[in-house]
CSV table of C-alpha atoms in Angstrom, one decimal:
chain,number,residue,atom,x,y,z
A,1,ASN,CA,-7.7,-15.3,25.1
A,2,GLN,CA,-5.5,-15.3,22.0
A,3,LYS,CA,-6.8,-16.4,18.5
A,4,LYS,CA,-4.7,-17.5,15.6
A,5,VAL,CA,-4.5,-14.9,12.8
A,6,LYS,CA,-2.4,-13.9,9.8
A,7,LEU,CA,-0.3,-10.8,10.0
A,8,CYS,CA,0.3,-8.4,7.1
A,9,ASN,CA,3.7,-7.0,8.0
A,10,TYR,CA,6.0,-4.2,6.8
A,11,VAL,CA,7.7,-6.3,4.0
A,12,ASP,CA,4.3,-7.4,2.7
A,13,VAL,CA,3.3,-3.8,2.2
A,14,TYR,CA,6.7,-2.5,1.1
A,15,LYS,CA,7.0,-5.1,-1.7
A,16,ASN,CA,3.4,-5.5,-2.9
A,17,ASP,CA,1.1,-3.0,-4.6
A,18,TYR,CA,-1.9,-5.1,-3.7
A,19,ILE,CA,-2.6,-7.1,-0.5
A,20,THR,CA,-4.4,-10.3,-1.5
A,21,ASN,CA,-5.0,-13.8,-0.2
A,22,ASP,CA,-2.2,-15.1,-2.5
A,23,LEU,CA,0.5,-13.6,-0.2
A,24,GLU,CA,2.1,-15.8,2.5
A,25,PHE,CA,1.3,-14.0,5.7
A,26,MET,CA,3.1,-14.6,9.0
A,27,ILE,CA,1.0,-16.6,11.5
A,28,ALA,CA,0.5,-14.8,14.8
A,29,THR,CA,-2.0,-14.6,17.7
A,30,ALA,CA,-4.2,-11.7,18.7
A,31,THR,CA,-6.9,-10.7,21.2
A,32,ASP,CA,-10.5,-10.0,20.3
A,33,ASN,CA,-9.7,-6.3,20.8
A,34,GLU,CA,-6.7,-6.4,18.5
A,35,ILE,CA,-8.7,-8.3,15.9
A,36,GLU,CA,-11.4,-5.6,16.1
A,37,ASN,CA,-8.9,-2.7,15.7
A,38,TYR,CA,-6.5,-4.1,13.2
A,39,LEU,CA,-8.5,-6.5,10.9
A,40,LEU,CA,-7.9,-5.5,7.3
A,41,LEU,CA,-10.9,-5.0,5.0
A,42,LYS,CA,-11.3,-4.8,1.3
A,43,GLY,CA,-10.6,-1.2,0.2
A,44,ASP,CA,-8.2,-0.4,3.0
A,45,ILE,CA,-4.9,1.4,2.2
A,46,ILE,CA,-1.9,0.4,4.3
A,47,ILE,CA,1.2,2.6,4.5
A,48,THR,CA,4.6,2.1,6.1
A,49,LYS,CA,5.0,4.6,9.0
A,50,ASP,CA,8.8,4.6,9.2
A,51,SER,CA,11.9,3.7,7.4
A,52,GLU,CA,15.7,3.9,7.6
A,53,SER,CA,15.6,6.7,5.0
A,54,TRP,CA,13.5,9.9,5.2
A,55,ASP,CA,12.6,9.7,1.5
A,56,ASP,CA,11.2,6.2,1.8
A,57,ILE,CA,8.2,6.8,4.1
A,58,ALA,CA,4.5,6.1,3.5
A,59,VAL,CA,4.9,3.3,1.0
A,60,PRO,CA,1.3,2.2,0.3
A,61,SER,CA,-0.5,-1.0,-0.5
A,62,TYR,CA,-4.1,-1.5,-1.4
A,63,VAL,CA,-6.3,-4.3,0.1
A,64,ASP,CA,-7.8,-5.5,-3.2
A,65,GLU,CA,-10.0,-8.3,-1.9
A,66,ASP,CA,-11.7,-9.7,1.1
A,67,LEU,CA,-9.1,-11.3,3.3
A,68,GLN,CA,-9.4,-14.2,5.8
A,69,ASP,CA,-8.4,-13.1,9.3
A,70,VAL,CA,-5.5,-10.8,8.3
A,71,LEU,CA,-4.4,-8.1,10.7
A,72,CYS,CA,-2.3,-5.1,10.1
A,73,GLY,CA,1.2,-5.5,11.6
A,74,TYR,CA,3.5,-3.1,13.4
A,75,HIS,CA,5.1,0.0,11.8
A,76,LEU,CA,2.1,0.3,9.5
A,77,ALA,CA,-1.0,2.5,9.4
A,78,ILE,CA,-4.5,1.6,8.1
A,79,ILE,CA,-6.3,4.2,6.1
A,80,ARG,CA,-10.0,3.4,5.7
A,81,VAL,CA,-12.2,5.7,3.6
A,82,ASP,CA,-16.0,6.0,3.5
A,83,SER,CA,-16.6,3.9,0.4
A,84,LEU,CA,-19.8,5.7,-0.4
A,85,LYS,CA,-17.9,8.9,-0.9
A,86,THR,CA,-14.4,7.9,-1.7
A,87,SER,CA,-12.7,5.2,-3.7
A,88,GLY,CA,-10.0,3.4,-1.7
A,89,GLU,CA,-8.0,2.6,-4.8
A,90,PHE,CA,-8.1,6.3,-5.8
A,91,ILE,CA,-6.6,7.2,-2.4
A,92,TYR,CA,-4.1,4.4,-2.8
A,93,ARG,CA,-3.0,5.9,-6.1
A,94,ALA,CA,-2.9,9.3,-4.6
A,95,PHE,CA,-0.4,8.0,-2.0
A,96,LEU,CA,1.8,6.9,-4.9
A,97,SER,CA,1.9,10.4,-6.3
A,98,TYR,CA,4.7,12.8,-5.8
A,99,TYR,CA,2.3,15.4,-4.4
A,100,VAL,CA,1.4,13.2,-1.4
A,101,SER,CA,4.8,11.5,-0.9
A,102,LYS,CA,6.5,14.8,-0.8
A,103,GLN,CA,4.3,15.8,2.2
A,104,TYR,CA,5.7,12.9,4.2
A,105,LYS,CA,9.3,13.4,3.2
A,106,VAL,CA,9.1,16.9,4.6
A,107,LYS,CA,7.4,15.8,7.8
A,108,ALA,CA,9.6,12.8,8.5
A,109,LYS,CA,11.4,13.0,11.9
A,110,GLY,CA,14.4,11.0,13.1
A,111,VAL,CA,18.1,10.4,13.0
A,112,THR,CA,18.8,6.8,12.3
A,113,ARG,CA,15.2,5.8,11.7
A,114,PHE,CA,12.6,8.2,10.3
A,115,GLY,CA,8.9,8.2,10.9
A,116,ILE,CA,5.6,10.0,10.5
A,117,SER,CA,2.9,10.4,13.1
A,118,TYR,CA,-0.8,9.6,12.9
A,119,GLN,CA,-1.4,13.3,13.0
A,120,HIS,CA,0.8,13.7,9.8
A,121,ILE,CA,-1.2,11.0,8.1
A,122,HIS,CA,-4.5,12.6,9.2
A,123,ASP,CA,-3.3,16.0,7.9
A,124,THR,CA,-2.5,14.7,4.4
A,125,ASN,CA,-3.7,17.0,1.7
A,126,ILE,CA,-5.3,15.0,-1.2
A,127,ILE,CA,-7.3,16.6,-4.0
A,128,VAL,CA,-10.4,14.4,-4.2
A,129,PRO,CA,-12.8,14.8,-7.2
A,130,PRO,CA,-16.3,13.4,-7.2
A,131,ARG,CA,-16.5,9.7,-6.7
A,132,GLU,CA,-17.4,8.8,-10.3
A,133,GLN,CA,-14.2,10.6,-11.5
A,134,GLN,CA,-12.2,8.9,-8.7
A,135,LEU,CA,-13.3,5.5,-10.1
A,136,GLU,CA,-12.5,6.5,-13.7
A,137,ILE,CA,-9.0,7.7,-12.7
A,138,ALA,CA,-8.2,4.6,-10.6
A,139,ASP,CA,-9.4,2.3,-13.4
A,140,TYR,CA,-7.3,4.2,-16.0
A,141,ILE,CA,-4.2,4.1,-13.8
A,142,ARG,CA,-4.7,0.4,-13.1
A,143,ILE,CA,-5.0,-0.5,-16.8
A,144,LYS,CA,-2.0,1.7,-17.8
A,145,SER,CA,0.1,0.3,-15.0
A,146,SER,CA,-0.7,-3.3,-16.0
A,147,GLN,CA,0.3,-2.5,-19.6
A,148,ILE,CA,3.5,-1.0,-18.5
A,149,ASP,CA,4.3,-3.9,-16.2
A,150,LYS,CA,3.7,-6.3,-19.1
A,151,ALA,CA,6.0,-4.3,-21.3
A,152,ILE,CA,8.7,-4.3,-18.6
A,153,GLU,CA,8.4,-8.1,-18.3
A,154,THR,CA,8.7,-8.6,-22.0
A,155,ILE,CA,11.8,-6.4,-22.2
A,156,LYS,CA,13.3,-8.3,-19.2
A,157,LYS,CA,12.8,-11.6,-21.1
A,158,GLU,CA,14.3,-10.1,-24.2
A,159,ILE,CA,17.3,-8.9,-22.3
A,160,SER,CA,17.7,-12.3,-20.7
A,161,LEU,CA,17.5,-14.0,-24.2
A,162,ILE,CA,20.1,-11.6,-25.7
A,163,THR,CA,22.4,-12.2,-22.7
A,164,GLU,CA,22.0,-16.0,-23.2
A,165,TYR,CA,22.7,-15.7,-27.0
A,166,ARG,CA,25.8,-13.6,-26.3
A,167,THR,CA,27.1,-16.2,-23.9
């Protein structure tokens, strides 16, 4: 018996830092078993498991809010942490780090398409401080990233205006 669900796919993860209800997910159908195994929960980290390039593996996104019937799609892996001990957003930020991404680049296997296994994901080394510090670090990075994103948008607008004036 298939039920109608939304599917978070590779492109959703690859192009978005945060997975939220604002995204336009693909509509699909799934069995109860698939829903149980692949339903995305707030605090999950989703990573891409393969790519056409060995240096473009394990691109992460963070599920930042409760989603309505959204399942993890193909070529992706869900990383779910014990929220009492570990901050999902801290782990998401760790996946963005050079230290973690380098581990996947080294382990990527393939010729025309490169991928990592669930064992490689399981064996990832991440330095995890006490939970309180994880929350502080994740908050700090989120605030600084937001400030940098705003500065980039301002500069892009200024470049556009200068280009327009020149024309």
